[in-house]
Every structure is written in C-alpha cells, then in structure tokens.
Short mmCIF file of C-alpha atoms in Angstrom, two decimals:
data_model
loop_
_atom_site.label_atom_id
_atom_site.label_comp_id
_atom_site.label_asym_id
_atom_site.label_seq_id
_atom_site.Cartn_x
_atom_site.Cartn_y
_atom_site.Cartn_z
CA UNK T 11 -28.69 -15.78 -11.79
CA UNK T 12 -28.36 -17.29 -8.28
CA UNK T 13 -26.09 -15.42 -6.14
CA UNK T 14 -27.14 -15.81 -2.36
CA UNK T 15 -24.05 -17.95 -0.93
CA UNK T 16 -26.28 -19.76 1.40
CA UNK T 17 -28.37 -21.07 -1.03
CA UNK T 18 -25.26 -21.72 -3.47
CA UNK T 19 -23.98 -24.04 -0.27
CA UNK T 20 -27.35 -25.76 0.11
CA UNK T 21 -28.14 -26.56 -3.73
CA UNK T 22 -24.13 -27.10 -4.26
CA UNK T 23 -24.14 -29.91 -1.80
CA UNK T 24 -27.20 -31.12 -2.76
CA UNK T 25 -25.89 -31.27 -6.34
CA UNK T 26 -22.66 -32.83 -5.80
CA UNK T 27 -23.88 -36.06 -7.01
CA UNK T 28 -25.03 -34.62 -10.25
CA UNK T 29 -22.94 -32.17 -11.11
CA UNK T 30 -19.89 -35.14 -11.05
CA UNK T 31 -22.42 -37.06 -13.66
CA UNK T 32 -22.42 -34.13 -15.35
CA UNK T 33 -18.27 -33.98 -15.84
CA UNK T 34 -18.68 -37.83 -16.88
CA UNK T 35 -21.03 -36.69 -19.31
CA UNK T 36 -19.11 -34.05 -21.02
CA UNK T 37 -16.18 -36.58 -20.99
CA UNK T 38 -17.95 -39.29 -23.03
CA UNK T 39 -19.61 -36.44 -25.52
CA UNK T 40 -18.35 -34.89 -28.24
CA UNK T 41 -19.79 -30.97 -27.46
CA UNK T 42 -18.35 -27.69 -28.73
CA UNK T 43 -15.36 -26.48 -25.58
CA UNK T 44 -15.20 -23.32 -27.17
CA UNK T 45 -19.81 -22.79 -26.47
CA UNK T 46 -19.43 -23.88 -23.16
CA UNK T 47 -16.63 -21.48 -22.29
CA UNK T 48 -18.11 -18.81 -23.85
CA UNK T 49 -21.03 -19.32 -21.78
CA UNK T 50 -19.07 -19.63 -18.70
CA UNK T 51 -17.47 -16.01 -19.60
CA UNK T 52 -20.53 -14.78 -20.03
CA UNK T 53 -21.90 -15.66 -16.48
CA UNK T 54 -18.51 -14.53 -15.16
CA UNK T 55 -18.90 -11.11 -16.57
CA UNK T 56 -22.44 -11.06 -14.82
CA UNK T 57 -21.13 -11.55 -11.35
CA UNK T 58 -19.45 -9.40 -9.58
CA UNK T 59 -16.45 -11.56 -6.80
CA UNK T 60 -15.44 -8.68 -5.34
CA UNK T 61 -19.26 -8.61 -3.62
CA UNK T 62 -18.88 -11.76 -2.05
CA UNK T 63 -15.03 -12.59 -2.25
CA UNK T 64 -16.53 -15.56 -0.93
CA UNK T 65 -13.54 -17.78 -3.11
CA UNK T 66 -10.96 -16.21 -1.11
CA UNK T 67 -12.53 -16.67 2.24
CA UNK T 68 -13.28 -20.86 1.41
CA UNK T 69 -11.14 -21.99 -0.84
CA UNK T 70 -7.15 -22.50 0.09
CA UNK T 71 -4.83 -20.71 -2.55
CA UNK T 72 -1.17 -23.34 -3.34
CA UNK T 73 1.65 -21.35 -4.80
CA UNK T 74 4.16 -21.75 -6.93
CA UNK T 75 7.79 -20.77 -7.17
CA UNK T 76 6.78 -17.81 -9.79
CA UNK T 77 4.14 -16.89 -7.25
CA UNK T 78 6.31 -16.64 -4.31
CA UNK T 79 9.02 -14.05 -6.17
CA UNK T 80 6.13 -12.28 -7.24
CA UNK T 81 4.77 -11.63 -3.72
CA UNK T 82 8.30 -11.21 -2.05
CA UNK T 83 9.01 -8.61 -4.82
CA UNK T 84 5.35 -6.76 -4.15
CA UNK T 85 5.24 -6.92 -0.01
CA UNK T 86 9.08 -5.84 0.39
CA UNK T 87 10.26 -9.46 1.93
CA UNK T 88 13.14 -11.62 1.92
CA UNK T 89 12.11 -15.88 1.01
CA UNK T 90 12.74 -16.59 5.14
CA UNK T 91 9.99 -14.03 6.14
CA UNK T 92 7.68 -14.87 3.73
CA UNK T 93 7.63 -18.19 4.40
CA UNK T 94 7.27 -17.56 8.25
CA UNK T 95 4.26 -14.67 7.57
CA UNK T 96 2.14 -15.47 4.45
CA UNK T 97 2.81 -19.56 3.59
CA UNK T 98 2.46 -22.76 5.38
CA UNK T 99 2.82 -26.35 4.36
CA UNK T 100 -0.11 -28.69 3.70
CA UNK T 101 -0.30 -31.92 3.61
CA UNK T 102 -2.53 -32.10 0.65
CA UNK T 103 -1.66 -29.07 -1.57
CA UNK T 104 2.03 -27.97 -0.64
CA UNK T 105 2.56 -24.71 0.10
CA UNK T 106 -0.43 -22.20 0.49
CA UNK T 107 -1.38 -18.92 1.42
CA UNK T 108 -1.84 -18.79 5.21
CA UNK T 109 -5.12 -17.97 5.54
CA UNK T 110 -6.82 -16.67 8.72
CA UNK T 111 -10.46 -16.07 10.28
CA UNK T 112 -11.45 -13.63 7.19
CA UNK T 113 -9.98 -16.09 4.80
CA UNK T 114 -6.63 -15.82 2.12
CA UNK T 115 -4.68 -13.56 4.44
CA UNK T 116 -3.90 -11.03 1.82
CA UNK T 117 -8.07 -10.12 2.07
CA UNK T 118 -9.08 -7.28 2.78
CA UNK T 119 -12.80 -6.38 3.06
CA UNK T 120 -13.53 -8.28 -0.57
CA UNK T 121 -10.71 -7.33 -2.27
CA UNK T 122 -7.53 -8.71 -2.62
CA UNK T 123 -4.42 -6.93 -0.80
CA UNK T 124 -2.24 -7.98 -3.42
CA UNK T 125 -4.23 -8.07 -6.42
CA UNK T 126 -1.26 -6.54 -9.11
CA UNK T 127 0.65 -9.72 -7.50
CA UNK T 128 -1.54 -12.48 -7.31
CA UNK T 129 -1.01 -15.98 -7.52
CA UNK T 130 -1.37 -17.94 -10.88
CA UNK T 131 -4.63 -19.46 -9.39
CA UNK T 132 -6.32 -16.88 -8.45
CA UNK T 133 -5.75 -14.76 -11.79
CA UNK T 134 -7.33 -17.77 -13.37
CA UNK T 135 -10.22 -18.59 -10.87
CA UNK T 136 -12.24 -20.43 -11.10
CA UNK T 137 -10.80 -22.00 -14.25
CA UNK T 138 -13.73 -22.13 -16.24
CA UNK T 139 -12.35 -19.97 -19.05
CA UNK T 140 -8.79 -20.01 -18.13
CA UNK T 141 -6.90 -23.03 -16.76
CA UNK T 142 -4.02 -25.48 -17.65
CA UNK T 143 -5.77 -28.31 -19.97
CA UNK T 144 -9.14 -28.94 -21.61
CA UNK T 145 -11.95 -27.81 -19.97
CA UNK T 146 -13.37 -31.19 -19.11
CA UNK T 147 -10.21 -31.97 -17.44
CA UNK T 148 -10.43 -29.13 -14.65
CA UNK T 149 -14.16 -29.56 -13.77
CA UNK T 150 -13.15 -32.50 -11.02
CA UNK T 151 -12.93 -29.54 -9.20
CA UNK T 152 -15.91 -27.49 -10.03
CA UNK T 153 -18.12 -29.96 -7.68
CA UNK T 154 -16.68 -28.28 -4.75
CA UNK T 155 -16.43 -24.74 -6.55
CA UNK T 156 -20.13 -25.14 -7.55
CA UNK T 157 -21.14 -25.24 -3.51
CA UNK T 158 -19.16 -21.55 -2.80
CA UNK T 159 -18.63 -19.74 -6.25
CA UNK T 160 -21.76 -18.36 -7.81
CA UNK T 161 -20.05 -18.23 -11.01
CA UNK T 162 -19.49 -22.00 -10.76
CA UNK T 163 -22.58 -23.08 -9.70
CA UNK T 164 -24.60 -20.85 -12.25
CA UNK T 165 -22.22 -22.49 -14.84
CA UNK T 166 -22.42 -25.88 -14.41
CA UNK T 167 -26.47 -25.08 -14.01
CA UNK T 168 -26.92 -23.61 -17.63
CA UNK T 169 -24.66 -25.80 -19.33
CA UNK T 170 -26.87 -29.02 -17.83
CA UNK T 171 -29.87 -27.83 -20.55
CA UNK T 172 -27.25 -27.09 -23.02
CA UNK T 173 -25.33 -30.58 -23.06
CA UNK T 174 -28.38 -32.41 -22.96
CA UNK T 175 -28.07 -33.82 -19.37
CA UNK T 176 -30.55 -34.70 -17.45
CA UNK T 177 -30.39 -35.38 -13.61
CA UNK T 178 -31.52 -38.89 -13.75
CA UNK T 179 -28.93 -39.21 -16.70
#
C-alpha cells in the first residue's frame, strides 16, 4: 500500500495516461461494480486521511445549497457572512470553500474543523464507494484524485490486475 504523497504525485502524473484507458476500459466491459467497490472500501479502510489530509489541502471543495445551511447552522452565521468568510465564486465549479495556504479553510492540523457539518463531497470523498451514479461514471475524476489521494491511486492500481488491463491495453 503506497502512501508517500510525493511518490503518489510522481507515479499519479506519470499514470494519467493510463489510468484514463483504464476508465475507457471499464466502460466498454461488462465487470462486477459491486467487486470493484468492495475493493475500493477495503483500501479505504486501510488508510488512514486524517494522516495526510492531503485531499483537503489540494483538492477545491463546491457546495451546495444543503451544504451552506448546514455550515451557517454549525459556525453561528447569517448567509451574508458566510459568503464573505468561508465561500468564493469560481469560474469553473461555482461556489467553493475558500481555501487558504493550509488548504479547505475549515482545516485544522489534518482534521476537519467542521467535520459533524461537512459538505456532501467531502462525506463522500473520494467517491469510490459513495457517489451520485455508477461507478464508471465518476472515475473521470479519479485521474486527478489518483496523483494526491492514496486511496485513489492504490485503487485504481489493484483494480488494473483485476479488470484485466494492461498498460499497453
């Protein structure tokens, strides 16, 4: 089980290529969702986040309207503060977490300030086992999850062998 982050970045990146064969692959292949998740849970239950939180300090965090009442209700704000502390626009994604030099801005050390209120997404990251719509259809993202979370990138690695891909494939 491969946990050092820099070496996650380095083999991530120099996997991106594969690992999006490996999404076409499971998308043109009939293969049992339910294995493949169950192998993803059990990596996930290997690795312990909260000794990196290394999710949190890369990846950006967009909210919903659920999410927002949620964290107004749990930090004591009104919407207008909220907004103007803990969310800004993006172009890309909506609104997100603001997120400063340690990462999400509700981080603290590795663990998350707000944990009881989190945001859909991050309850569910990375959305291996958990996730709106078939598996196959959330790993677009895993390429980039693959080169930061060690649970991603030590799933996509054992279910290669398992699926019958092959880097050249």
């Amino acid at each position: 089980m491969l946990t050092d982050l820099v070496q996650i970045r380095r083999l991530g990146e120099s996997k991106r290529d594969e690992n999006s064969r490996l999404r076409l692959h499971l998308k043109r292949r009939n293969y049992q969702e339910r294995r493949l998740m169950r192998m993803a849970q059990q990596i996930e239950e290997q690795i312990d986040c909260t000794a990196f939180a290394n999710s949190c300090r890369v990846a950006t965090v967009k909210i919903t309207e659920r999410d927002a009442e949620k964290l107004m209700k749990r930090l004591g704000v009104n919407r207008l503060r909220f907004l103007a502390d803990y969310v800004e626009q993006s172009p890309e994604e909506g609104f997100v977490l603001k997120r400063n030099q340690e990462g999400c801005v509700f981080l603290e050390g590795n663990l998350c300030g707000v944990y009881d209120a989190r945001p859909h997404t991050c309850a569910t990251f990375p959305h291996l086992t958990r996730g709106a719509g078939s598996l196959v259809s959330r790993l677009w993202q895993m390429v980039d999850r693959a080169c930061y979370c060690p649970i991603v990138y030590n799933t996509l690695e054992a279910w290669k062998p398992e699926v019958g891909f092959r880097s050249g494939s």
